[in-house]
Short mmCIF file of C-alpha atoms in Angstrom, two decimals:
data_model
loop_
_atom_site.label_atom_id
_atom_site.label_comp_id
_atom_site.label_asym_id
_atom_site.label_seq_id
_atom_site.Cartn_x
_atom_site.Cartn_y
_atom_site.Cartn_z
CA MET W 1 22.47 26.24 -69.59
CA ILE W 2 21.07 22.84 -70.02
CA GLN W 3 23.88 21.37 -67.96
CA ILE W 4 23.27 23.90 -65.35
CA LEU W 5 19.51 23.29 -65.30
CA GLU W 6 20.23 19.61 -65.22
CA TYR W 7 22.61 20.19 -62.37
CA HIS W 8 19.92 22.29 -60.47
CA GLU W 9 17.32 19.71 -61.23
CA THR W 10 19.66 16.91 -59.84
CA ILE W 11 20.28 18.99 -56.73
CA LEU W 12 16.45 19.53 -56.32
CA ILE W 13 15.89 15.77 -56.54
CA PHE W 14 18.43 14.90 -54.06
CA TYR W 15 16.98 17.78 -51.80
CA VAL W 16 13.49 16.29 -51.97
CA GLU W 17 14.72 12.76 -51.44
CA TYR W 18 16.86 13.70 -48.43
CA LYS W 19 14.10 15.98 -47.11
CA ASN W 20 11.66 13.04 -47.12
CA ILE W 21 14.23 10.81 -45.37
CA PHE W 22 14.94 13.66 -42.91
CA ASP W 23 11.31 14.27 -42.34
CA HIS W 24 10.76 10.53 -41.63
CA LEU W 25 13.64 10.41 -39.23
CA LEU W 26 12.35 13.53 -37.56
CA MET W 27 9.00 11.99 -37.11
CA GLN W 28 10.47 8.96 -35.59
CA ILE W 29 12.69 11.01 -33.23
CA LYS W 30 9.55 13.10 -32.17
CA PHE W 31 7.63 9.94 -31.62
CA ILE W 32 10.44 8.40 -29.48
CA ILE W 33 10.64 11.70 -27.44
CA LEU W 34 6.86 11.71 -27.00
CA LEU W 35 6.90 8.05 -26.02
CA PHE W 36 9.66 8.69 -23.47
CA CYS W 37 7.83 11.73 -21.89
CA PHE W 38 4.64 9.64 -21.73
CA CYS W 39 6.50 6.81 -19.97
CA LEU W 40 8.21 9.24 -17.65
CA ILE W 41 4.96 10.86 -16.66
CA SER W 42 3.33 7.48 -16.22
CA CYS W 43 6.13 6.32 -14.02
CA LYS W 44 5.97 9.49 -12.01
CA ASN W 45 2.08 9.20 -11.58
CA SER W 46 2.51 5.48 -10.76
CA LYS W 47 5.05 6.41 -8.10
CA ASN W 48 2.78 9.06 -6.58
CA LYS W 49 -0.44 7.14 -7.00
CA THR W 50 -1.48 4.95 -4.07
CA ASP W 51 -4.33 2.50 -4.43
CA ALA W 52 -6.82 3.14 -1.68
CA ILE W 53 -7.23 0.19 0.80
CA GLU W 54 -10.88 -0.90 0.89
CA ILE W 55 -12.19 -1.85 4.35
CA ASN W 56 -15.53 -3.45 5.10
CA PHE W 57 -16.96 -3.04 8.65
CA SER W 58 -19.41 -5.83 9.17
CA VAL W 59 -21.05 -6.13 12.58
CA ASP W 60 -19.97 -9.46 14.08
CA ASN W 61 -22.63 -11.73 15.53
CA LYS W 62 -20.09 -13.47 17.74
CA GLU W 63 -19.94 -12.48 21.44
CA PHE W 64 -17.79 -9.44 22.02
CA ASN W 65 -14.10 -10.52 22.91
CA SER W 66 -12.53 -8.24 25.35
CA ASP W 67 -9.17 -9.98 24.82
CA LEU W 68 -8.85 -7.91 21.50
CA PHE W 69 -8.01 -4.82 23.47
CA ASP W 70 -5.57 -3.29 25.84
CA ILE W 71 -7.07 -0.75 28.05
CA SER W 72 -5.84 1.74 30.64
CA PHE W 73 -7.12 4.78 32.61
CA VAL W 74 -5.82 8.22 33.49
CA LYS W 75 -7.85 10.23 36.06
CA LEU W 76 -7.37 13.88 35.51
CA GLU W 77 -6.88 15.93 38.71
CA THR W 78 -9.68 18.35 39.53
CA ASN W 79 -9.23 21.82 41.22
CA LYS W 80 -10.53 25.26 40.83
CA ASP W 81 -7.79 26.09 38.15
CA CYS W 82 -8.69 23.29 35.79
CA LEU W 83 -12.47 22.65 35.70
CA LEU W 84 -13.04 21.08 32.51
CA GLY W 85 -16.54 20.97 31.00
CA GLY W 86 -15.41 18.71 28.35
CA ILE W 87 -12.48 17.80 26.20
CA SER W 88 -12.51 18.43 22.45
CA GLN W 89 -8.82 17.68 21.64
CA CYS W 90 -6.01 15.80 23.41
CA ILE W 91 -2.37 15.84 22.24
CA LYS W 92 0.27 13.71 23.85
CA THR W 93 3.78 15.10 24.13
CA SER W 94 6.76 14.13 26.27
CA THR W 95 5.60 16.61 28.79
CA GLY W 96 2.18 15.15 29.19
CA PHE W 97 -1.33 15.71 27.92
CA ILE W 98 -2.24 19.00 26.24
CA LEU W 99 -6.09 19.24 26.56
CA LEU W 100 -8.49 21.76 24.97
CA ASP W 101 -11.87 22.46 26.23
CA ASN W 102 -13.44 24.65 23.52
CA MET W 103 -16.95 24.32 24.87
CA VAL W 104 -17.11 25.29 28.54
CA SER W 105 -14.00 26.64 30.10
CA LYS W 106 -12.59 27.57 26.75
CA SER W 107 -8.99 27.05 27.67
CA VAL W 108 -6.01 24.83 27.03
CA TYR W 109 -4.45 22.91 29.81
CA LEU W 110 -1.42 20.79 30.47
CA PHE W 111 -1.67 17.61 32.53
CA SER W 112 1.17 15.15 33.41
CA ASN W 113 1.24 11.60 32.08
CA GLU W 114 -0.24 10.55 35.44
CA GLY W 115 -3.08 13.13 35.14
CA LYS W 116 -1.76 15.82 37.55
CA PHE W 117 -2.62 19.34 36.57
CA ILE W 118 0.44 21.26 35.64
CA LYS W 119 -0.67 24.66 34.17
CA ARG W 120 -3.01 26.45 31.94
CA ILE W 121 -1.44 27.38 28.66
CA GLY W 122 -2.14 30.85 27.53
CA LYS W 123 -4.43 33.51 29.09
CA GLN W 124 -8.06 34.27 28.56
CA GLY W 125 -8.70 37.95 27.36
CA ASN W 126 -9.05 40.23 24.50
CA GLY W 127 -5.61 41.64 24.43
CA PRO W 128 -2.31 40.79 22.87
CA SER W 129 -1.08 37.19 23.56
CA GLU W 130 -4.59 36.28 24.98
CA TYR W 131 -7.46 34.27 23.48
CA ILE W 132 -11.09 34.43 23.83
CA HIS W 133 -12.44 31.15 22.43
CA PRO W 134 -9.58 28.71 21.46
CA PHE W 135 -11.12 26.35 19.01
CA SER W 136 -8.45 23.95 17.77
CA ILE W 137 -4.89 23.11 18.48
CA SER W 138 -1.97 21.49 16.57
CA ILE W 139 1.64 20.78 17.05
CA ASP W 140 4.37 21.86 14.61
CA SER W 141 7.19 19.58 15.51
CA ILE W 142 9.63 21.12 13.16
CA GLN W 143 9.56 24.54 14.87
CA GLU W 144 8.62 22.95 18.29
CA ARG W 145 5.61 25.07 18.94
CA LEU W 146 1.94 24.72 19.80
CA SER W 147 -0.48 26.49 17.62
CA VAL W 148 -3.98 27.73 19.03
CA ILE W 149 -6.60 29.07 16.77
CA ASP W 150 -8.81 31.57 18.49
CA LEU W 151 -12.31 31.62 16.80
CA SER W 152 -13.58 34.92 18.24
CA SER W 153 -10.35 36.97 17.72
CA GLN W 154 -9.70 35.27 14.33
CA LYS W 155 -6.13 34.88 15.12
CA ILE W 156 -3.46 32.16 15.79
CA LEU W 157 -1.24 32.14 18.85
CA PHE W 158 1.96 30.08 19.01
CA TYR W 159 3.63 28.75 22.25
CA HIS W 160 6.91 26.90 22.67
CA LEU W 161 6.66 23.16 23.31
CA SER W 162 9.46 23.05 25.90
CA ASP W 163 7.81 25.37 28.45
CA PHE W 164 4.66 26.56 26.71
CA ARG W 165 5.74 30.17 26.84
CA PHE W 166 3.94 32.59 24.55
CA LEU W 167 5.93 33.16 21.33
CA SER W 168 3.83 35.23 18.98
CA GLU W 169 0.41 35.62 17.32
CA ARG W 170 -0.78 36.53 13.90
CA LYS W 171 -4.09 37.84 12.58
CA LEU W 172 -5.84 35.60 10.14
CA PRO W 173 -7.17 36.99 6.86
CA PHE W 174 -9.95 34.35 6.99
CA LEU W 175 -12.05 32.47 9.47
CA ARG W 176 -10.94 28.96 9.47
CA THR W 177 -10.65 26.54 12.49
CA GLU W 178 -8.50 23.64 11.41
CA MET W 179 -4.85 23.90 10.43
CA GLU W 180 -1.70 21.83 10.19
CA SER W 181 1.77 23.06 9.46
CA LEU W 182 3.48 21.57 6.49
CA SER W 183 6.76 23.36 6.83
CA PRO W 184 7.96 26.70 8.53
CA ASN W 185 6.46 28.65 5.66
CA CYS W 186 3.51 26.51 4.65
CA TYR W 187 0.22 25.67 6.08
CA CYS W 188 -2.69 23.33 5.21
CA TRP W 189 -6.29 24.46 6.07
CA SER W 190 -9.70 22.70 5.86
CA ASN W 191 -12.67 24.39 4.41
CA PHE W 192 -16.32 23.34 4.28
CA ILE W 193 -18.15 26.25 2.70
CA HIS W 194 -17.83 28.09 -0.55
CA SER W 195 -16.09 31.41 0.04
CA GLU W 196 -13.84 34.01 -1.41
CA VAL W 197 -10.92 32.15 -0.06
CA SER W 198 -11.49 28.76 -1.74
CA ASP W 199 -14.13 26.58 -3.26
CA ALA W 200 -12.14 23.49 -2.18
CA HIS W 201 -12.03 21.39 0.96
CA LEU W 202 -8.36 21.87 1.43
CA PHE W 203 -6.18 24.76 0.52
CA ILE W 204 -2.44 25.51 1.11
CA THR W 205 -1.02 28.83 2.16
CA ASP W 206 2.42 30.40 2.40
CA SER W 207 3.79 32.14 5.51
CA THR W 208 1.74 35.26 4.56
CA PHE W 209 -1.41 33.21 4.54
CA ARG W 210 -1.72 33.72 0.71
CA VAL W 211 -3.57 30.74 -0.79
CA THR W 212 -1.28 28.81 -3.20
CA LYS W 213 -3.01 25.58 -3.92
CA HIS W 214 -6.58 24.08 -3.70
CA TYR W 215 -7.56 20.34 -3.47
CA LEU W 216 -10.91 18.53 -3.45
CA PRO W 217 -13.67 20.84 -4.82
CA ILE W 218 -16.58 21.36 -2.56
CA SER W 219 -19.63 19.41 -3.72
CA PHE W 220 -21.77 19.79 -0.54
CA SER W 221 -21.68 22.86 1.74
CA SER W 222 -23.55 23.51 4.92
CA ALA W 223 -23.12 25.70 8.05
CA TYR W 224 -24.11 22.57 10.11
CA SER W 225 -21.66 19.77 10.92
CA LEU W 226 -21.76 16.35 12.20
CA GLY W 227 -19.01 14.37 14.00
CA THR W 228 -15.98 15.76 15.69
CA ASN W 229 -14.86 19.21 14.79
CA ARG W 230 -11.51 18.05 13.43
CA LYS W 231 -11.46 16.48 9.98
CA LEU W 232 -7.93 17.53 9.27
CA ARG W 233 -5.33 16.08 11.59
CA ARG W 234 -1.72 14.88 11.67
CA GLN W 235 -2.08 11.18 12.48
CA ASN W 236 0.74 8.60 12.59
CA GLY W 237 3.05 11.29 11.30
CA GLU W 238 0.83 11.90 8.12
CA ILE W 239 -1.70 14.68 7.47
CA THR W 240 -5.21 13.13 6.72
CA PHE W 241 -8.33 14.56 5.83
CA TYR W 242 -11.90 13.15 5.43
CA LEU W 243 -15.55 14.22 4.88
CA THR W 244 -18.05 12.86 7.33
CA TYR W 245 -20.58 12.22 4.46
CA LYS W 246 -18.12 10.56 2.10
CA PRO W 247 -16.50 7.19 2.86
CA GLU W 248 -13.07 8.01 1.78
CA VAL W 249 -9.88 9.26 3.70
CA TYR W 250 -7.38 11.39 1.92
CA ARG W 251 -3.66 11.99 2.55
CA LEU W 252 -1.66 14.99 1.61
CA LYS W 253 1.57 13.94 0.11
CA ASN W 254 4.11 15.15 -2.41
CA ASP W 255 2.03 18.22 -3.55
CA SER W 256 -0.95 15.95 -4.17
CA VAL W 257 -4.05 14.60 -2.25
CA GLN W 258 -4.41 10.83 -2.40
CA CYS W 259 -7.35 8.64 -1.39
CA VAL W 260 -5.84 6.12 0.98
CA TYR W 261 -8.88 4.38 2.46
CA LYS W 262 -12.36 3.59 1.38
CA PHE W 263 -15.04 2.22 3.72
CA ASN W 264 -17.99 -0.05 3.27
CA PHE W 265 -20.34 -0.26 6.17
CA ASN W 266 -21.54 -3.66 5.54
CA GLY W 267 -23.59 -2.60 2.50
CA ASN W 268 -25.28 0.39 4.27
CA LYS W 269 -25.00 3.43 2.12
CA MET W 270 -24.18 6.97 2.88
CA ALA W 271 -26.51 9.71 1.65
CA SER W 272 -25.97 10.96 -1.93
CA ILE W 273 -24.71 14.52 -2.64
CA ASP W 274 -28.18 15.40 -4.24
CA TYR W 275 -29.99 14.11 -0.98
CA LEU W 276 -27.68 16.33 1.18
CA ASN W 277 -27.99 19.31 -1.13
CA ASP W 278 -31.79 18.99 -1.38
CA ASN W 279 -32.17 18.83 2.48
CA ALA W 280 -29.72 21.46 3.28
CA ALA W 281 -31.06 24.00 0.64
CA ASN W 282 -31.56 27.55 1.85
CA ASN W 283 -29.35 26.88 4.84
CA GLN W 284 -31.74 24.38 6.29
CA ASN W 285 -30.57 22.14 9.20
CA TYR W 286 -30.42 18.81 7.39
CA ILE W 287 -29.12 16.80 10.38
CA PRO W 288 -32.38 15.67 12.15
CA LYS W 289 -33.65 14.22 8.88
CA LEU W 290 -30.27 12.57 8.12
CA LEU W 291 -30.02 10.99 11.64
CA ASP W 292 -33.62 9.50 11.20
CA SER W 293 -32.77 8.24 7.64
CA PRO W 294 -31.67 4.73 6.76
CA TYR W 295 -28.28 6.01 5.66
CA VAL W 296 -25.05 5.98 7.56
CA ALA W 297 -25.38 9.50 8.96
CA PHE W 298 -21.74 10.20 9.53
CA TYR W 299 -18.36 8.63 10.67
CA ASN W 300 -15.15 9.79 12.31
CA PHE W 301 -11.63 8.56 11.51
CA HIS W 302 -8.71 8.01 13.85
CA GLU W 303 -5.45 6.20 12.76
CA THR W 304 -2.47 4.84 14.76
CA LYS W 305 0.60 3.13 13.36
CA TYR W 306 -0.99 -0.21 13.68
CA SER W 307 -4.67 0.16 13.51
CA ILE W 308 -7.66 2.38 12.53
CA CYS W 309 -10.94 3.28 14.52
CA VAL W 310 -13.96 4.46 12.62
CA PRO W 311 -17.00 5.18 14.84
CA TYR W 312 -20.16 5.59 12.67
CA TYR W 313 -23.91 6.36 13.31
CA LEU W 314 -26.58 4.06 11.69
CA ASN W 315 -30.20 3.39 12.63
CA LYS W 316 -29.82 5.77 15.64
CA LYS W 317 -27.02 3.71 17.06
CA MET W 318 -23.25 4.22 17.31
CA PHE W 319 -20.98 1.54 15.92
CA PHE W 320 -17.29 1.14 16.14
CA GLY W 321 -15.19 -0.22 13.21
CA PHE W 322 -11.68 -1.21 13.93
CA TYR W 323 -9.07 -2.29 11.46
CA ASP W 324 -5.85 -4.25 12.21
CA LYS W 325 -3.40 -2.90 9.63
CA GLU W 326 -0.77 -5.52 10.41
CA ASN W 327 -3.15 -8.55 9.82
CA GLN W 328 -5.57 -6.67 7.52
CA LYS W 329 -8.46 -7.77 9.64
CA SER W 330 -11.49 -5.68 10.45
CA TYR W 331 -13.89 -5.66 13.41
CA CYS W 332 -17.19 -3.94 14.14
CA PHE W 333 -19.12 -3.70 17.35
CA SER W 334 -22.01 -1.62 18.66
CA GLN W 335 -21.24 0.93 21.36
CA GLU W 336 -23.23 -0.94 23.74
CA GLU W 337 -21.27 -4.17 23.12
CA ILE W 338 -17.91 -2.39 23.73
CA GLN W 339 -19.13 -0.65 26.91
CA LYS W 340 -20.35 -3.90 28.35
CA GLY W 341 -17.57 -5.98 27.14
CA LEU W 342 -14.73 -3.67 28.41
CA LYS W 343 -16.78 -2.77 31.42
CA VAL W 344 -16.35 0.96 31.08
CA GLY W 345 -19.99 1.89 31.57
CA ALA W 346 -20.21 4.76 28.99
CA PHE W 347 -17.56 6.40 26.79
CA SER W 348 -17.31 8.93 24.00
CA ALA W 349 -16.11 8.43 20.55
CA PRO W 350 -12.19 8.86 20.33
CA ILE W 351 -11.04 12.40 20.80
CA SER W 352 -7.41 11.58 19.89
CA VAL W 353 -4.60 9.13 19.13
CA ILE W 354 -1.56 9.05 21.36
CA ASN W 355 1.74 7.20 21.43
CA ASN W 356 1.24 6.21 17.83
CA ASN W 357 -0.79 3.18 19.03
CA SER W 358 -3.63 4.07 21.24
CA PHE W 359 -7.09 5.75 21.00
CA VAL W 360 -8.40 8.14 23.70
CA SER W 361 -12.03 8.52 24.83
CA LEU W 362 -13.60 10.25 27.77
CA LEU W 363 -15.42 8.61 30.79
CA ARG W 364 -17.59 10.98 32.69
CA PRO W 365 -17.50 10.31 36.61
CA ASP W 366 -20.97 11.54 37.26
CA LEU W 367 -22.48 9.22 34.66
CA LEU W 368 -20.18 6.29 35.80
CA LEU W 369 -21.21 6.75 39.39
CA GLN W 370 -24.80 6.52 38.39
CA ILE W 371 -24.18 3.43 36.28
CA GLN W 372 -22.30 1.84 39.14
CA GLU W 373 -25.14 2.56 41.53
CA ASP W 374 -27.50 0.91 39.13
CA GLY W 375 -25.63 -2.30 39.58
CA GLN W 376 -23.82 -2.42 36.25
CA LYS W 377 -20.35 -4.20 36.22
CA LEU W 378 -17.25 -2.00 35.87
CA ASP W 379 -13.59 -2.74 35.36
CA ASN W 380 -11.77 -3.08 38.77
CA LYS W 381 -9.26 -0.35 38.06
CA LEU W 382 -12.02 1.93 37.02
CA LYS W 383 -14.03 1.11 40.12
CA GLU W 384 -11.00 2.09 42.23
CA LEU W 385 -10.73 5.42 40.37
CA LEU W 386 -14.38 6.08 40.96
CA SER W 387 -13.95 5.65 44.67
CA GLN W 388 -11.77 8.67 44.60
CA SER W 389 -14.16 10.62 42.48
CA THR W 390 -17.25 12.91 42.76
CA VAL W 391 -19.87 13.86 40.34
CA ASP W 392 -18.09 17.16 39.64
CA ASP W 393 -14.71 15.70 38.77
CA ASN W 394 -13.00 16.14 35.41
CA PRO W 395 -13.33 13.30 32.91
CA ILE W 396 -11.31 10.04 33.10
CA LEU W 397 -9.26 9.24 29.98
CA LEU W 398 -9.79 5.80 28.52
CA ILE W 399 -6.82 4.67 26.62
CA TYR W 400 -7.30 1.64 24.40
CA SER W 401 -5.86 -0.20 21.38
CA LEU W 402 -6.11 -3.35 19.46
CA LYS W 403 -3.70 -6.05 20.84
CA ARG W 404 -0.75 -6.72 18.53
CA LYS W 405 -0.23 -10.48 17.79
#
């Protein structure tokens, strides 16, 4: 019995010793596994994470240099079938210019590269395949179709890009005005008010419009809006999103939203979220007070392959910030300086980017004819176009870009 007991005690001792050794090795293995997982996650995050480029727009006291820009004009044909009260969006395709007037004529048009009217896309009406108030448009290059969101009918209509024939329409389960296709079965939507759909500024839906993901929680919500009506756009092949009250631009990429640009307006601040929420409480119109404040009231963002244009409002004046991405250099001018320096009379903030390199703004013939009559100098090519214009003519497209060196 004693030997057996001793034998069992020996076994017990060895078991305890080997168990301690085993536990120690197990702890080391777990630590190595955890360390490996941490490194893997860190590498993945580092790969997906992009440091935002910080850009400062400082008004240059030097005389405006028109040689910084290349400019051209496209005079849009005017007839009874294409009377544009304005242009809210412009998309350039191989066919020509797709133009949306969502304020007056409430229609979508196709013009040639030279400005000749080709056709009206879609039909106005309350029936199937018709729209009442087309509010925004976008291109799905994968499926080769144009998407038109009808604000009044709360539906989206699809047209083929080759000949713009009607393809189909779908009722929307929510009222949203900005959309970009991520894939044939996935859509990205912008959102500016808290709702049952989402409390985030961006959300993703599948092909049935079921919400699958949310990005950027809403911190300020108002029914009133400043700047252009499109904050979600596909620009330079990328889907970008920005908030007019926050100097940051985001890019949707690899199932994440990354901040890619941060703006500094020469030390001038944008209003805080608390300021905005206080002045917009109880659905008040906060915009008049903000425009009169010392803050940068709002900005817009447009990006080409080689440059960025950021128009912004400060001290009751519009300024235009430009950034040369190749040379990492920024410029900033008042709207008056650009109008006088380029001899274009008066122009709007950009409504679009075309050809991956140029910005598009609008010139109103009625206003330009009055400016010309008042003796202000205009570009010779623009003067020639005005000689063929009347006060009732459609806008002239101003196409401009920073020269590449």
